[in-house]
PDB file of C-alpha atoms in Angstrom:
ATOM      1  CA  MET W   1      18.104 -29.603  -5.383  1.00 54.00           C
ATOM      2  CA  ALA W   2      21.634 -30.170  -4.193  1.00 54.00           C
ATOM      3  CA  ASP W   3      21.807 -32.049  -0.898  1.00 58.00           C
ATOM      4  CA  ASN W   4      24.176 -29.469   0.579  1.00 72.00           C
ATOM      5  CA  PHE W   5      21.949 -26.454  -0.201  1.00 83.00           C
ATOM      6  CA  ASP W   6      21.153 -24.613   3.034  1.00 92.00           C
ATOM      7  CA  LYS W   7      17.776 -22.901   2.582  1.00 95.00           C
ATOM      8  CA  MET W   8      17.942 -21.192   5.956  1.00 95.00           C
ATOM      9  CA  ALA W   9      21.339 -19.662   5.122  1.00 96.00           C
ATOM     10  CA  ALA W  10      20.019 -18.551   1.720  1.00 96.00           C
ATOM     11  CA  VAL W  11      17.128 -16.712   3.398  1.00 97.00           C
ATOM     12  CA  VAL W  12      19.502 -15.038   5.860  1.00 97.00           C
ATOM     13  CA  ASP W  13      21.661 -13.970   2.891  1.00 97.00           C
ATOM     14  CA  TRP W  14      18.491 -12.686   1.144  1.00 97.00           C
ATOM     15  CA  LEU W  15      17.716 -10.594   4.220  1.00 96.00           C
ATOM     16  CA  ASP W  16      21.316  -9.301   4.265  1.00 96.00           C
ATOM     17  CA  ALA W  17      20.908  -8.159   0.632  1.00 97.00           C
ATOM     18  CA  CYS W  18      17.747  -6.303   1.681  1.00 96.00           C
ATOM     19  CA  ARG W  19      19.518  -4.756   4.666  1.00 95.00           C
ATOM     20  CA  SER W  20      22.388  -3.561   2.459  1.00 95.00           C
ATOM     21  CA  ARG W  21      19.839  -2.105  -0.034  1.00 95.00           C
ATOM     22  CA  ASN W  22      21.526  -4.051  -2.864  1.00 96.00           C
ATOM     23  CA  LEU W  23      18.845  -4.651  -5.496  1.00 97.00           C
ATOM     24  CA  ASP W  24      21.097  -6.645  -7.857  1.00 97.00           C
ATOM     25  CA  ALA W  25      22.213  -8.979  -5.072  1.00 97.00           C
ATOM     26  CA  LEU W  26      18.600  -9.383  -3.953  1.00 97.00           C
ATOM     27  CA  LEU W  27      17.409 -10.241  -7.461  1.00 97.00           C
ATOM     28  CA  ASP W  28      20.176 -12.843  -7.804  1.00 97.00           C
ATOM     29  CA  PHE W  29      18.385 -14.942  -5.180  1.00 97.00           C
ATOM     30  CA  TYR W  30      15.324 -15.296  -7.443  1.00 97.00           C
ATOM     31  CA  ALA W  31      14.751 -17.662 -10.361  1.00 97.00           C
ATOM     32  CA  GLU W  32      14.065 -15.888 -13.672  1.00 94.00           C
ATOM     33  CA  ASN W  33      10.342 -16.746 -13.514  1.00 95.00           C
ATOM     34  CA  ALA W  34       9.945 -16.337  -9.727  1.00 97.00           C
ATOM     35  CA  SER W  35       6.654 -15.104  -8.364  1.00 97.00           C
ATOM     36  CA  LEU W  36       5.716 -13.101  -5.295  1.00 97.00           C
ATOM     37  CA  GLU W  37       2.328 -12.797  -3.630  1.00 96.00           C
ATOM     38  CA  CYS W  38       2.048  -9.845  -1.262  1.00 92.00           C
ATOM     39  CA  ALA W  39      -1.066  -9.902   0.912  1.00 92.00           C
ATOM     40  CA  CYS W  40       0.151  -6.687   2.561  1.00 85.00           C
ATOM     41  CA  GLU W  41      -0.301  -4.764  -0.700  1.00 83.00           C
ATOM     42  CA  GLY W  42      -2.637  -7.102  -2.582  1.00 83.00           C
ATOM     43  CA  ALA W  43       0.033  -7.618  -5.237  1.00 82.00           C
ATOM     44  CA  GLY W  44       0.921 -10.657  -7.286  1.00 92.00           C
ATOM     45  CA  ILE W  45       3.962 -10.354  -9.507  1.00 94.00           C
ATOM     46  CA  SER W  46       6.135 -12.619 -11.597  1.00 95.00           C
ATOM     47  CA  GLY W  47       9.507 -12.284 -13.304  1.00 94.00           C
ATOM     48  CA  ARG W  48      12.742 -10.424 -12.640  1.00 92.00           C
ATOM     49  CA  SER W  49      11.662  -7.009 -13.973  1.00 94.00           C
ATOM     50  CA  ALA W  50       8.462  -7.068 -11.905  1.00 96.00           C
ATOM     51  CA  LEU W  51      10.438  -8.100  -8.824  1.00 96.00           C
ATOM     52  CA  ALA W  52      12.874  -5.236  -9.455  1.00 96.00           C
ATOM     53  CA  ALA W  53       9.981  -2.776  -9.737  1.00 95.00           C
ATOM     54  CA  TYR W  54       8.484  -4.142  -6.505  1.00 95.00           C
ATOM     55  CA  TRP W  55      11.705  -4.094  -4.446  1.00 95.00           C
ATOM     56  CA  ARG W  56      13.439  -0.934  -5.772  1.00 96.00           C
ATOM     57  CA  PRO W  57      11.293   1.626  -3.864  1.00 96.00           C
ATOM     58  CA  LYS W  58      11.227  -0.547  -0.739  1.00 94.00           C
ATOM     59  CA  LEU W  59      15.008  -0.755  -0.586  1.00 96.00           C
ATOM     60  CA  SER W  60      15.578   2.921  -1.351  1.00 94.00           C
ATOM     61  CA  GLY W  61      12.949   4.121   1.140  1.00 91.00           C
ATOM     62  CA  ALA W  62      13.675   1.678   3.947  1.00 91.00           C
ATOM     63  CA  SER W  63      13.440   2.771   7.558  1.00 90.00           C
ATOM     64  CA  ARG W  64      16.451   2.601   9.853  1.00 88.00           C
ATOM     65  CA  ASN W  65      15.415  -0.686  11.520  1.00 90.00           C
ATOM     66  CA  ALA W  66      14.162  -2.295   8.304  1.00 94.00           C
ATOM     67  CA  PHE W  67      14.969  -5.905   7.462  1.00 96.00           C
ATOM     68  CA  SER W  68      15.721  -6.979  11.025  1.00 95.00           C
ATOM     69  CA  LEU W  69      15.289 -10.694  11.571  1.00 96.00           C
ATOM     70  CA  GLU W  70      12.576 -11.658  14.044  1.00 95.00           C
ATOM     71  CA  GLU W  71      12.298 -15.437  13.512  1.00 96.00           C
ATOM     72  CA  ILE W  72      13.271 -17.990  10.867  1.00 97.00           C
ATOM     73  CA  THR W  73      11.956 -21.556  10.654  1.00 96.00           C
ATOM     74  CA  PRO W  74      12.013 -24.414   8.166  1.00 94.00           C
ATOM     75  CA  HIS W  75       8.560 -24.969   6.697  1.00 89.00           C
ATOM     76  CA  GLY W  76       8.023 -28.122   4.656  1.00 86.00           C
ATOM     77  CA  GLU W  77      10.385 -27.850   1.683  1.00 88.00           C
ATOM     78  CA  GLY W  78      10.857 -24.108   2.228  1.00 95.00           C
ATOM     79  CA  VAL W  79      11.546 -21.498   4.879  1.00 97.00           C
ATOM     80  CA  THR W  80       9.348 -19.026   6.735  1.00 97.00           C
ATOM     81  CA  LEU W  81      10.848 -15.735   7.865  1.00 97.00           C
ATOM     82  CA  ASP W  82       9.405 -13.107  10.194  1.00 97.00           C
ATOM     83  CA  TYR W  83      11.197  -9.787   9.812  1.00 96.00           C
ATOM     84  CA  LEU W  84      10.683  -6.037   9.944  1.00 96.00           C
ATOM     85  CA  SER W  85       9.703  -4.748   6.525  1.00 93.00           C
ATOM     86  CA  PHE W  86      11.025  -1.672   4.753  1.00 94.00           C
ATOM     87  CA  ASP W  87       8.641   0.471   6.821  1.00 92.00           C
ATOM     88  CA  GLY W  88       9.373  -1.269  10.134  1.00 91.00           C
ATOM     89  CA  LYS W  89       6.239  -3.443  10.256  1.00 92.00           C
ATOM     90  CA  ARG W  90       6.389  -7.135  11.138  1.00 95.00           C
ATOM     91  CA  VAL W  91       5.997  -9.302   8.045  1.00 95.00           C
ATOM     92  CA  ARG W  92       5.960 -13.073   7.516  1.00 97.00           C
ATOM     93  CA  ILE W  93       7.281 -14.341   4.199  1.00 97.00           C
ATOM     94  CA  ALA W  94       7.373 -17.960   3.043  1.00 97.00           C
ATOM     95  CA  PHE W  95       9.973 -19.018   0.483  1.00 98.00           C
ATOM     96  CA  ALA W  96       9.917 -21.964  -1.938  1.00 97.00           C
ATOM     97  CA  PHE W  97      13.020 -22.930  -3.929  1.00 96.00           C
ATOM     98  CA  ASP W  98      13.668 -24.506  -7.319  1.00 95.00           C
ATOM     99  CA  ALA W  99      16.128 -27.312  -8.111  1.00 93.00           C
ATOM    100  CA  GLN W 100      18.941 -24.759  -8.622  1.00 93.00           C
ATOM    101  CA  GLY W 101      18.461 -23.298  -5.132  1.00 94.00           C
ATOM    102  CA  LYS W 102      16.841 -20.087  -6.362  1.00 96.00           C
ATOM    103  CA  ILE W 103      13.644 -18.646  -4.888  1.00 97.00           C
ATOM    104  CA  SER W 104      10.819 -19.836  -7.125  1.00 97.00           C
ATOM    105  CA  HIS W 105       7.936 -18.419  -5.123  1.00 97.00           C
ATOM    106  CA  SER W 106       7.440 -16.242  -2.066  1.00 97.00           C
ATOM    107  CA  ALA W 107       4.332 -15.095  -0.260  1.00 96.00           C
ATOM    108  CA  CYS W 108       4.203 -12.404   2.390  1.00 95.00           C
ATOM    109  CA  GLU W 109       1.585 -11.210   4.851  1.00 95.00           C
ATOM    110  CA  PRO W 110       1.515  -9.252   8.085  1.00 93.00           C
ATOM    111  CA  ALA W 111       3.101 -11.377  10.824  1.00 91.00           C
ATOM    112  CA  PRO W 112       0.888 -12.438  13.707  1.00 86.00           C
ATOM    113  CA  ARG W 113       1.581 -10.694  16.986  1.00 75.00           C
TER     114      ARG W 113
END
């Protein structure tokens, strides 16, 4: 991965794409074969079309305060983000990145109180 790649900034930009309800911009953050594990819904998905199917209804049906940043921290080689989900619930999502700076894997779960 490039030495000047700012993972924290990339995650903030990812959250901005969610907040603006821009599915194409959101998908651009993911590697072609990226995977997502969602403990909130018991879902495990992989690939751009599956990610689009997962995110499309969440972006279009988002609550007014959705995608508000709660906390962001570096975590090993990745980043952990606590934010308000599409339905206003606190969620924790961990991001891992590939050598090109794209999200290769993410895993979300309800955030601890």
